[in-house]
Short mmCIF file of C-alpha atoms in Angstrom, two decimals:
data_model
loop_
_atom_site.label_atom_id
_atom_site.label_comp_id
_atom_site.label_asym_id
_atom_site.label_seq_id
_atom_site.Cartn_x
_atom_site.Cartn_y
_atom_site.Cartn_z
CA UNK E 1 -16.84 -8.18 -11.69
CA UNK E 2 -20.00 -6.39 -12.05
CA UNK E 3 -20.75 -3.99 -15.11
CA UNK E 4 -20.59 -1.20 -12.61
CA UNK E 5 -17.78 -1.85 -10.95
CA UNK E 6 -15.64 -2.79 -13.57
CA UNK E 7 -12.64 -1.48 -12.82
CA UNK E 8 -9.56 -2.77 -9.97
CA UNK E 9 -6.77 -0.57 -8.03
CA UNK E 10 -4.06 -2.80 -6.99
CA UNK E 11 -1.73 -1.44 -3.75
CA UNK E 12 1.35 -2.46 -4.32
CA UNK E 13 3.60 -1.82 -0.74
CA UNK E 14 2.52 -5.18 1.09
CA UNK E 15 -0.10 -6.31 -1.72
CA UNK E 16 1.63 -6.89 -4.84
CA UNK E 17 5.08 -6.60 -3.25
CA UNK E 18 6.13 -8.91 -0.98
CA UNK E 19 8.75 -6.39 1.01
CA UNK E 20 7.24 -6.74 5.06
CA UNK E 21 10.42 -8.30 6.01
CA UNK E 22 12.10 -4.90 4.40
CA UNK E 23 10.10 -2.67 5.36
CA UNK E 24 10.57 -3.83 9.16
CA UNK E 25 14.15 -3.95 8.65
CA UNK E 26 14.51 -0.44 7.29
CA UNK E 27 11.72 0.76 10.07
CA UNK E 28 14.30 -0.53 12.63
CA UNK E 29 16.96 1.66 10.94
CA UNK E 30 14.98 4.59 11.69
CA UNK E 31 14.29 3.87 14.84
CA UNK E 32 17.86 3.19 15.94
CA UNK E 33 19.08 6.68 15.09
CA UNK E 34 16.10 8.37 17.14
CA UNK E 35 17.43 5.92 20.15
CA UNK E 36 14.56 3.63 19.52
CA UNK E 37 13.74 0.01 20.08
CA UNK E 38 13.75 -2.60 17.31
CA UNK E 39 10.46 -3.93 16.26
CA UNK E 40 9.24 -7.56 15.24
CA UNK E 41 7.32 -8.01 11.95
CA UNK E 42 4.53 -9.43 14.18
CA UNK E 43 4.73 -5.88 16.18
CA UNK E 44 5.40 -3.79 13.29
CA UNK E 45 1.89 -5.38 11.96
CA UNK E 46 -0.49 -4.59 14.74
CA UNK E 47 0.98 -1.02 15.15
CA UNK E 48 1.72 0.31 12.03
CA UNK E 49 -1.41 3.42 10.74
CA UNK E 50 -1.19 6.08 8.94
CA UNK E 51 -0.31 9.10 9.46
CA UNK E 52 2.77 7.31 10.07
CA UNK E 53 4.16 10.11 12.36
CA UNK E 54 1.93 8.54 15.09
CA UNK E 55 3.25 5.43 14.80
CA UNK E 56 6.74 7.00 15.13
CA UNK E 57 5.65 8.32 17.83
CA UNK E 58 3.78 5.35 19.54
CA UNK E 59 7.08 3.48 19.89
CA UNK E 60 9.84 6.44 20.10
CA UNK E 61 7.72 7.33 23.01
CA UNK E 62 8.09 10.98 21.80
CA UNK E 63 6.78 13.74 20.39
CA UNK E 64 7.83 13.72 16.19
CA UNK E 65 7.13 16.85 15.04
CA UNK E 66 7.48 17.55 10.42
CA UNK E 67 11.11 18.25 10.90
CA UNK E 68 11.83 14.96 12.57
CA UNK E 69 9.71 13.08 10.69
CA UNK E 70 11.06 14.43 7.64
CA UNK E 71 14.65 13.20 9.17
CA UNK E 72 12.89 9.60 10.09
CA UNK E 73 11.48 9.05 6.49
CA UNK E 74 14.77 9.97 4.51
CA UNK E 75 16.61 7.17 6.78
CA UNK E 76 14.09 4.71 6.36
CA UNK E 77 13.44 5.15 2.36
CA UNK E 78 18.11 4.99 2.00
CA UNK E 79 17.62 1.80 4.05
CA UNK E 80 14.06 0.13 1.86
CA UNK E 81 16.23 1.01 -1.54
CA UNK E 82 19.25 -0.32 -0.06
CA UNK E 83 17.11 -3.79 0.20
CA UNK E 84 14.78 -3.27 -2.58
CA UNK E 85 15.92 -6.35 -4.91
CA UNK E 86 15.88 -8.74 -2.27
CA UNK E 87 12.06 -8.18 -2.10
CA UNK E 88 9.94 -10.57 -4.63
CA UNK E 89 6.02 -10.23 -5.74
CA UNK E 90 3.94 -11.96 -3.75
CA UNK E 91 3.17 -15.47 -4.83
CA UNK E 92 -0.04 -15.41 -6.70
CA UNK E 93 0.61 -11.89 -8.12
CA UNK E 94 0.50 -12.31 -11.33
CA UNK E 95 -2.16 -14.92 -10.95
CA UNK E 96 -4.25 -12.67 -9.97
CA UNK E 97 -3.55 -9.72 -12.38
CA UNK E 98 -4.28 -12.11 -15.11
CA UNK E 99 -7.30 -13.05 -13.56
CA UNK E 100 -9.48 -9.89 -13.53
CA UNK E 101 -12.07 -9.35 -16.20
CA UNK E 102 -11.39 -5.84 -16.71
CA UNK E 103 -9.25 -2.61 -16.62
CA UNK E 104 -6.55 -2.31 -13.58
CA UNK E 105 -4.70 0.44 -12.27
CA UNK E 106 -2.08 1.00 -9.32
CA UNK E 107 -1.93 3.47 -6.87
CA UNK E 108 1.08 3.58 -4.30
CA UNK E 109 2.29 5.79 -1.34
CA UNK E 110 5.74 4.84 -2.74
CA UNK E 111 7.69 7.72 -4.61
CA UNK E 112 6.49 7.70 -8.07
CA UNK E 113 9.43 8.67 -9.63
CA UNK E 114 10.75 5.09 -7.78
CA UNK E 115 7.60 3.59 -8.09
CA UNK E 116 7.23 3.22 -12.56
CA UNK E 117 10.62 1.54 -12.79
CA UNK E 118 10.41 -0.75 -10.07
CA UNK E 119 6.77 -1.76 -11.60
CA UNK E 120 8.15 -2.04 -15.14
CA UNK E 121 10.97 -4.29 -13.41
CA UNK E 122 8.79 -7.07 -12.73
CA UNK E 123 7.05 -6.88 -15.74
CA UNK E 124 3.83 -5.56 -15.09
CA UNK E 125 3.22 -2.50 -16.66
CA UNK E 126 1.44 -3.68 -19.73
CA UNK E 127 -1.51 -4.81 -17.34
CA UNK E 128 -2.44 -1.39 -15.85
CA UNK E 129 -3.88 1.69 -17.71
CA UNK E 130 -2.42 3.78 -15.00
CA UNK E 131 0.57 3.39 -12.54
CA UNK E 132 1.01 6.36 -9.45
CA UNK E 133 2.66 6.76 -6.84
CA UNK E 134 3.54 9.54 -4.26
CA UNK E 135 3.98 12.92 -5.96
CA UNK E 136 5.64 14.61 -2.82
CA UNK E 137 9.03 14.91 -0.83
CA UNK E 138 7.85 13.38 2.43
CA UNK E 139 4.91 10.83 2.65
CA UNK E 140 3.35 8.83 5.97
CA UNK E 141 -0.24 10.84 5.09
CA UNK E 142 -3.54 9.02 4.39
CA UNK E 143 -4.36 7.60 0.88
CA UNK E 144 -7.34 8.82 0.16
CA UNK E 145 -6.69 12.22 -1.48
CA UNK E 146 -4.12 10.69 -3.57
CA UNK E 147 -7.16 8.07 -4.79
CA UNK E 148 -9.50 10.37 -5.32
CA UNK E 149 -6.63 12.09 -7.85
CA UNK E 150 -5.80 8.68 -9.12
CA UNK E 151 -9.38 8.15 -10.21
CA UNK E 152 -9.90 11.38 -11.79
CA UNK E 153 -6.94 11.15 -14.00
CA UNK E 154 -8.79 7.76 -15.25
CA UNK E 155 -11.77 9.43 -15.76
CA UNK E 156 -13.69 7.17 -13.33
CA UNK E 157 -15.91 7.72 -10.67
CA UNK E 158 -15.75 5.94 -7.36
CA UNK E 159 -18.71 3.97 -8.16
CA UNK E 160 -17.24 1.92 -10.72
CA UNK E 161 -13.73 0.38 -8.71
CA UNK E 162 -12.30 -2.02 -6.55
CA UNK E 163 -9.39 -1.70 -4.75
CA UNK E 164 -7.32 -4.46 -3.45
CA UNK E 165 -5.05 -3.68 -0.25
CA UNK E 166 -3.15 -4.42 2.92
CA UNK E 167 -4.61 -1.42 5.01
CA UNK E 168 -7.31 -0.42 6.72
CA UNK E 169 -6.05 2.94 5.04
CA UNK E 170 -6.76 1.19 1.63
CA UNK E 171 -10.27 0.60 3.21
CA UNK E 172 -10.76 4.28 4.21
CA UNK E 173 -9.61 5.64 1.04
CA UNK E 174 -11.84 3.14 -1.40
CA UNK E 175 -15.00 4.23 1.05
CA UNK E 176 -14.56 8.15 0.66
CA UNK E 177 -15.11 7.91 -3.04
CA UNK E 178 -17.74 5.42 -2.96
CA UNK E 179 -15.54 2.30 -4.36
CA UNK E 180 -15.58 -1.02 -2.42
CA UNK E 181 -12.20 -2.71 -1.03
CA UNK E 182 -10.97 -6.21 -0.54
CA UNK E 183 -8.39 -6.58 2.07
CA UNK E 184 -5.70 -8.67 2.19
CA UNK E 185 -4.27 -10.61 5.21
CA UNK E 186 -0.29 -11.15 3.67
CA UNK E 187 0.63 -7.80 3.89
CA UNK E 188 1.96 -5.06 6.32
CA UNK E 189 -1.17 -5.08 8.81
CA UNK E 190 -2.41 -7.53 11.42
CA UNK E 191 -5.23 -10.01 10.22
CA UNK E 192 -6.91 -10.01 13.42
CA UNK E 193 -7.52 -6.00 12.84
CA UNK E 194 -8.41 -6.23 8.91
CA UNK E 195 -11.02 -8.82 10.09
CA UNK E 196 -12.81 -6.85 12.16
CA UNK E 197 -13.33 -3.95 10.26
CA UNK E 198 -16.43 -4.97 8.36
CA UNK E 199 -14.87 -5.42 4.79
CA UNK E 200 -14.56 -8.62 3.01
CA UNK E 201 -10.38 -10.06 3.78
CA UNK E 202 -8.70 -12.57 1.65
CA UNK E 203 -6.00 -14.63 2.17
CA UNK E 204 -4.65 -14.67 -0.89
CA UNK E 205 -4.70 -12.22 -4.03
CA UNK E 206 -6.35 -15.07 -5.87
CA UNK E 207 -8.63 -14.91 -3.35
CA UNK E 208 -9.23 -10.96 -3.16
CA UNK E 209 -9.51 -10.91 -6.99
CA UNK E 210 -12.46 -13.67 -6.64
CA UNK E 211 -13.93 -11.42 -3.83
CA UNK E 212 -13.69 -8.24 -5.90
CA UNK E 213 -16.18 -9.55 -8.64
CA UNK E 214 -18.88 -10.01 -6.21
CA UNK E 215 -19.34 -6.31 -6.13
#
């Protein structure tokens, strides 16, 4: 950690929560009432962007306009609470928390009404000064405006964070207010693609929290 960029925004879908195996599962929900085929965690990796819509589309092979995608994201959220306490943190989670020098936050596309118990369930609310998730009915949109609102509640300028995530979405919303991001390769996107895009990748949270105080 640098005095500059002292402060770290955790992801927590795929980052600090372990859930790829649910969210593939409840993805294949979705797709079987739309007449879809199933997808492998392996597939579900290498395909998977934001807006998610696309995706939907990508592998429905059709058109998914707000009203279906609406219809699409209910089914998949019933099915990812249905399986919710199956899912663990990752490993070196709290590891890694501890590990950081200075103040943490996290910022989530999950519902943030679902979002502050789930984090207070696993015990990690005392570590962040900030915890937020998706203030809307329907998500599957890019991260970065919901960053940029994160940060400003915080009082903090782009400048001075770090985030830590599983997506090359994490990477495009860290760039567009000047933070830096450290990928990480155990989470809901392909290695192959977060290696290739130019910012550092860790294999572990350990790892990315070692990275992230280089900057």
């Amino acid at each position: 950690m640098t005095a500059a960029r002292h402060h770290l925004v955790w992801d927590w879908n795929g980052t600090l929560l372990d859930d790829l195996d649910l969210v593939v599962r409840a993805t294949n929900v979705a797709f079987a009432s739309a007449g879809g085929p199933a997808v492998t965690a392996d597939e579900h990796r290498v395909r998977f962007r934001r807006p998610i819509a696309d995706y939907y589309a990508e592998m429905l092979g059709q058109a998914i306009d707000a009203e279906a995608f609406g219809r699409l994201d209910r089914i998949f959220h019933e099915a990812y609470r249905a399986g919710l306490t199956s899912c663990a943190l990752a490993a070196d989670a709290t590891a890694a928390i501890a590990a950081w020098p200075g103040s943490q936050s996290l910022l989530s596309m999950w519902f943030h009404d679902e979002l502050v118990p789930t984090v207070h369930t696993y015990g990690l609310t005392p570590h962040f000064t900030r915890v937020d998730g998706l203030r809307a009915a329907v998500g599957g949109g890019p991260k970065a405006e919901w960053l940029e609102k994160h940060l400003a509640e915080l009082g903090l300028d782009g400048r001075q964070v770090v985030l830590i995530g599983d997506s090359l979405d994490d990477a495009d919303a860290a760039l567009s207010v000047g933070a830096r991001c450290v990928l990480y390769t155990g989470g809901l996107s392909d290695p192959a693609r977060l290696r290739t895009s130019g910012h550092p990748v860790a294999d572990t949270l350990a790892e990315a929290v070692t990275l992230a105080q280089t900057f």
